[in-house]
mmCIF file of N, CA and C in Angstrom:
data_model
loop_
_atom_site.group_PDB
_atom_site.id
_atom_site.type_symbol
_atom_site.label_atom_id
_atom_site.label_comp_id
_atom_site.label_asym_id
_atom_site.label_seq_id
_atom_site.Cartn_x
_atom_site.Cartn_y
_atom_site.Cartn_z
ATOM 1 N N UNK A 43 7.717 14.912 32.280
ATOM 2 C CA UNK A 43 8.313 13.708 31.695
ATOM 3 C C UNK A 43 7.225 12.740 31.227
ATOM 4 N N UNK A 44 6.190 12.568 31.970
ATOM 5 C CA UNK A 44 4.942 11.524 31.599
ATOM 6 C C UNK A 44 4.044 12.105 30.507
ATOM 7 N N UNK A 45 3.967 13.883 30.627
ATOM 8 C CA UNK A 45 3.183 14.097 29.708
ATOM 9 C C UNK A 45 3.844 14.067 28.427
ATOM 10 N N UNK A 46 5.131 14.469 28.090
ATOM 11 C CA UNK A 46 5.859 14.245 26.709
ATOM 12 C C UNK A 46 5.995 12.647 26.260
ATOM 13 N N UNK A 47 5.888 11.827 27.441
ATOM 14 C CA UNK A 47 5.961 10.425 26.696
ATOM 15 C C UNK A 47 4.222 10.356 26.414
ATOM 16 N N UNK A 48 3.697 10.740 26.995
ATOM 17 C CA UNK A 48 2.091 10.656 26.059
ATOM 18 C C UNK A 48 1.965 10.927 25.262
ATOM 19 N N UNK A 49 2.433 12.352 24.983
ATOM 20 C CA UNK A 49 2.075 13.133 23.787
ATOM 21 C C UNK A 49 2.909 12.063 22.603
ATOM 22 N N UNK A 50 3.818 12.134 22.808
ATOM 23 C CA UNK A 50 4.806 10.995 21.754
ATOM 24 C C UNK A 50 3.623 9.360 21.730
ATOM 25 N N UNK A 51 3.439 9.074 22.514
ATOM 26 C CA UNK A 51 2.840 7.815 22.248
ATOM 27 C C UNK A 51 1.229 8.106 21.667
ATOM 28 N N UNK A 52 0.668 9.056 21.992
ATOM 29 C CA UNK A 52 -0.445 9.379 21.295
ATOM 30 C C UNK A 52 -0.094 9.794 19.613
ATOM 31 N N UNK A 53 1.070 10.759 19.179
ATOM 32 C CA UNK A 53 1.355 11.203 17.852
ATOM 33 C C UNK A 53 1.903 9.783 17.450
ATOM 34 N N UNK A 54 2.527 8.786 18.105
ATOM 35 C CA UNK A 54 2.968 7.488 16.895
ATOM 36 C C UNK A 54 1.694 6.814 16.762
ATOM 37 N N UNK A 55 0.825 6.688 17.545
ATOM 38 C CA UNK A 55 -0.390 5.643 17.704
ATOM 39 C C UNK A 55 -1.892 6.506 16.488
ATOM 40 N N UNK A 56 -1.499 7.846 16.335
ATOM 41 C CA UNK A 56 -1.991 8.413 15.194
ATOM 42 C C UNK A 56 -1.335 8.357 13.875
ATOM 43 N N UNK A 57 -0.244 8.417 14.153
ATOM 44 C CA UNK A 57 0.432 7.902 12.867
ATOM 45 C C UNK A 57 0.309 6.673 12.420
ATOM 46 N N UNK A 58 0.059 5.257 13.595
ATOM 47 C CA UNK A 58 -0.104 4.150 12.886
ATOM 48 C C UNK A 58 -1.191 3.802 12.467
ATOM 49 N N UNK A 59 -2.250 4.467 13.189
ATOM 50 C CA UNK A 59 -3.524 4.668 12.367
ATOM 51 C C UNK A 59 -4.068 4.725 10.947
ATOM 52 N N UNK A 60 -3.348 6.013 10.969
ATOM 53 C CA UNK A 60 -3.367 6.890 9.385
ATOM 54 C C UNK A 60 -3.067 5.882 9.025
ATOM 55 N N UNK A 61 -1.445 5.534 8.718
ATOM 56 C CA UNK A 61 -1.053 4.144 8.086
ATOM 57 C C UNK A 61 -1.569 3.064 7.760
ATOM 58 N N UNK A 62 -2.234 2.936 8.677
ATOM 59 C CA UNK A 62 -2.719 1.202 8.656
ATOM 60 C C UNK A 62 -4.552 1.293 7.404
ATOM 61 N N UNK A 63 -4.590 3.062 7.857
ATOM 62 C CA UNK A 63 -6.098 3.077 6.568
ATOM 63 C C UNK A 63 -5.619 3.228 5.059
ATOM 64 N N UNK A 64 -4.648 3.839 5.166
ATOM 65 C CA UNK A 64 -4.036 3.945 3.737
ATOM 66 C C UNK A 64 -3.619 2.846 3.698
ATOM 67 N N UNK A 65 -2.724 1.828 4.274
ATOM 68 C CA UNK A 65 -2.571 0.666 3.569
ATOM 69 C C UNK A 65 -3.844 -0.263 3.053
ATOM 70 N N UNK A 66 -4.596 -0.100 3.607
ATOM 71 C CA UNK A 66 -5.872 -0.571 3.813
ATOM 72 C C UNK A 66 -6.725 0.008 2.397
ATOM 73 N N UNK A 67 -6.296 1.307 2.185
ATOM 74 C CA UNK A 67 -7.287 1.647 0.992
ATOM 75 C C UNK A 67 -6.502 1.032 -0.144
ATOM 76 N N UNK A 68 -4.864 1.141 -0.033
ATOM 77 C CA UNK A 68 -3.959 0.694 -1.268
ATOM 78 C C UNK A 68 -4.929 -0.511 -1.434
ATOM 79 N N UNK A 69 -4.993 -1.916 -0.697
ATOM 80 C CA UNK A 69 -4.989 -3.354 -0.614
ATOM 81 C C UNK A 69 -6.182 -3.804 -1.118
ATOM 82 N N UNK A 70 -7.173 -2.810 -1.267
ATOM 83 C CA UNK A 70 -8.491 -2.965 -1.078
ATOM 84 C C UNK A 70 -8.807 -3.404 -2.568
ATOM 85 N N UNK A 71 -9.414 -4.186 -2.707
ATOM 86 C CA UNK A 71 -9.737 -4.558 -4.925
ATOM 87 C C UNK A 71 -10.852 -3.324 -4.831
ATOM 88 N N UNK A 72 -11.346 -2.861 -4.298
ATOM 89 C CA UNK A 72 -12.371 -1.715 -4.460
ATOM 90 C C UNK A 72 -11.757 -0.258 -5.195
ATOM 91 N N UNK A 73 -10.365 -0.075 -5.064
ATOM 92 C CA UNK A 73 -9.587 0.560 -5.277
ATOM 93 C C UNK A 73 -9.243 0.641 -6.840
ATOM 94 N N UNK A 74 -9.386 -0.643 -7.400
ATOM 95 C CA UNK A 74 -8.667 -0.661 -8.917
ATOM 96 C C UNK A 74 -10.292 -0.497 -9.602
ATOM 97 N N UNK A 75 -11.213 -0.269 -9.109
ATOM 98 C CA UNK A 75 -12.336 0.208 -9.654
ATOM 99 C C UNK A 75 -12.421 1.216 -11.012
ATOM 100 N N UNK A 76 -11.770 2.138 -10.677
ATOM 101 C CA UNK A 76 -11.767 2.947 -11.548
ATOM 102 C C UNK A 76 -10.640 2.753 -12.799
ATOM 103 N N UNK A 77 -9.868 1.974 -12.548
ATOM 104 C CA UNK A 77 -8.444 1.778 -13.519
ATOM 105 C C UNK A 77 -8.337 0.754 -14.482
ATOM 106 N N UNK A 78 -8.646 0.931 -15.836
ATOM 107 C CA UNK A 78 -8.662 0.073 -16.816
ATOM 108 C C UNK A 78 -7.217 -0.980 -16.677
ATOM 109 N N UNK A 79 -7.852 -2.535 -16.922
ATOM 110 C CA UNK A 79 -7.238 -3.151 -16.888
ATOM 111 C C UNK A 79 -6.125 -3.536 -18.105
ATOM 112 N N UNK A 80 -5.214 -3.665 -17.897
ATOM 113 C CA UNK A 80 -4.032 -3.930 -18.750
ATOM 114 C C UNK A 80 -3.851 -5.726 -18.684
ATOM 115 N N UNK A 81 -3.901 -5.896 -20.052
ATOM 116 C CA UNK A 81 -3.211 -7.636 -19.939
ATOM 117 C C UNK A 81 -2.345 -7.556 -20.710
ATOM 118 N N UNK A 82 -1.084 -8.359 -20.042
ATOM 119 C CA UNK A 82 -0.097 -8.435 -20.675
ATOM 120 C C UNK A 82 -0.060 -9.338 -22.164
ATOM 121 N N UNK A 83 -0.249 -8.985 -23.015
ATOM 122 C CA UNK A 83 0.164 -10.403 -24.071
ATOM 123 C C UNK A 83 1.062 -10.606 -24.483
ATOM 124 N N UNK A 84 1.704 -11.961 -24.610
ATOM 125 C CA UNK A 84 2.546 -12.833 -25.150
ATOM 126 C C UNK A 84 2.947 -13.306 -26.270
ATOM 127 N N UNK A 85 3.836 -12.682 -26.897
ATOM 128 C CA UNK A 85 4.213 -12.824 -28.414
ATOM 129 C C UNK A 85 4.921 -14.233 -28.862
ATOM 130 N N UNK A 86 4.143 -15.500 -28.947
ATOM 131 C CA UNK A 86 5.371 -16.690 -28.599
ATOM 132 C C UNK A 86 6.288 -15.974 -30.315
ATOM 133 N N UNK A 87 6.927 -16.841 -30.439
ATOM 134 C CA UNK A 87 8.175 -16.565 -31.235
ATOM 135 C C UNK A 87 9.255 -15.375 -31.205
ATOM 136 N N UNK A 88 8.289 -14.377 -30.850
ATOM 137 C CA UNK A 88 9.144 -12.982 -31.001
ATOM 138 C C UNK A 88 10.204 -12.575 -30.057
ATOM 139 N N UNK A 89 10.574 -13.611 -29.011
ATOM 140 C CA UNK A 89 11.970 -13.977 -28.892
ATOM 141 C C UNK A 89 12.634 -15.286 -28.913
ATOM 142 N N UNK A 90 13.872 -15.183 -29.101
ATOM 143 C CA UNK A 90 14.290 -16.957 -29.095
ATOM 144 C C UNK A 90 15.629 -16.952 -28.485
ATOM 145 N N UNK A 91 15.631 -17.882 -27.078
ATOM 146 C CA UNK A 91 16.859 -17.792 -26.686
ATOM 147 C C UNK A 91 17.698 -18.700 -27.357
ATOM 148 N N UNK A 92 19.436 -18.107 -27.125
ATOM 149 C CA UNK A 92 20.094 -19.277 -28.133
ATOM 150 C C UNK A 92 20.698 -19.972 -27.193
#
C-alpha cells in the first residue's frame, strides 16, 4: 500500500517536473529566437463602422 502510493507520488512529481520545464521553455523570450516577427498593420479607413 505505501509502496504504490510512492510510486504514484514519485510518477506525478515527474510529471510536474517535465511540465513545469516545458512551460518554462514555452515562456522563455529565448524561444521566439528563431521566429520572424510579424507586425500587425493597420489599415485606418479600410473599415468604417456605421
Amino acid at each position: 500500500m505505501i509502496a504504490s502510493f510512492l510510486v504514484v507520488f514519485v510518477a506525478l512529481a515527474a510529471c510536474q517536473a517535465l511540465l513545469a520545464v516545458k512551460l518554462a521553455d514555452v515562456l522563455s523570450p529565448a524561444s521566439d529566437a528563431g521566429k520572424v516577427a510579424t507586425q500587425q498593420t493597420r489599415q485606418d479607413g479600410a473599415v468604417s463602422l456605421a
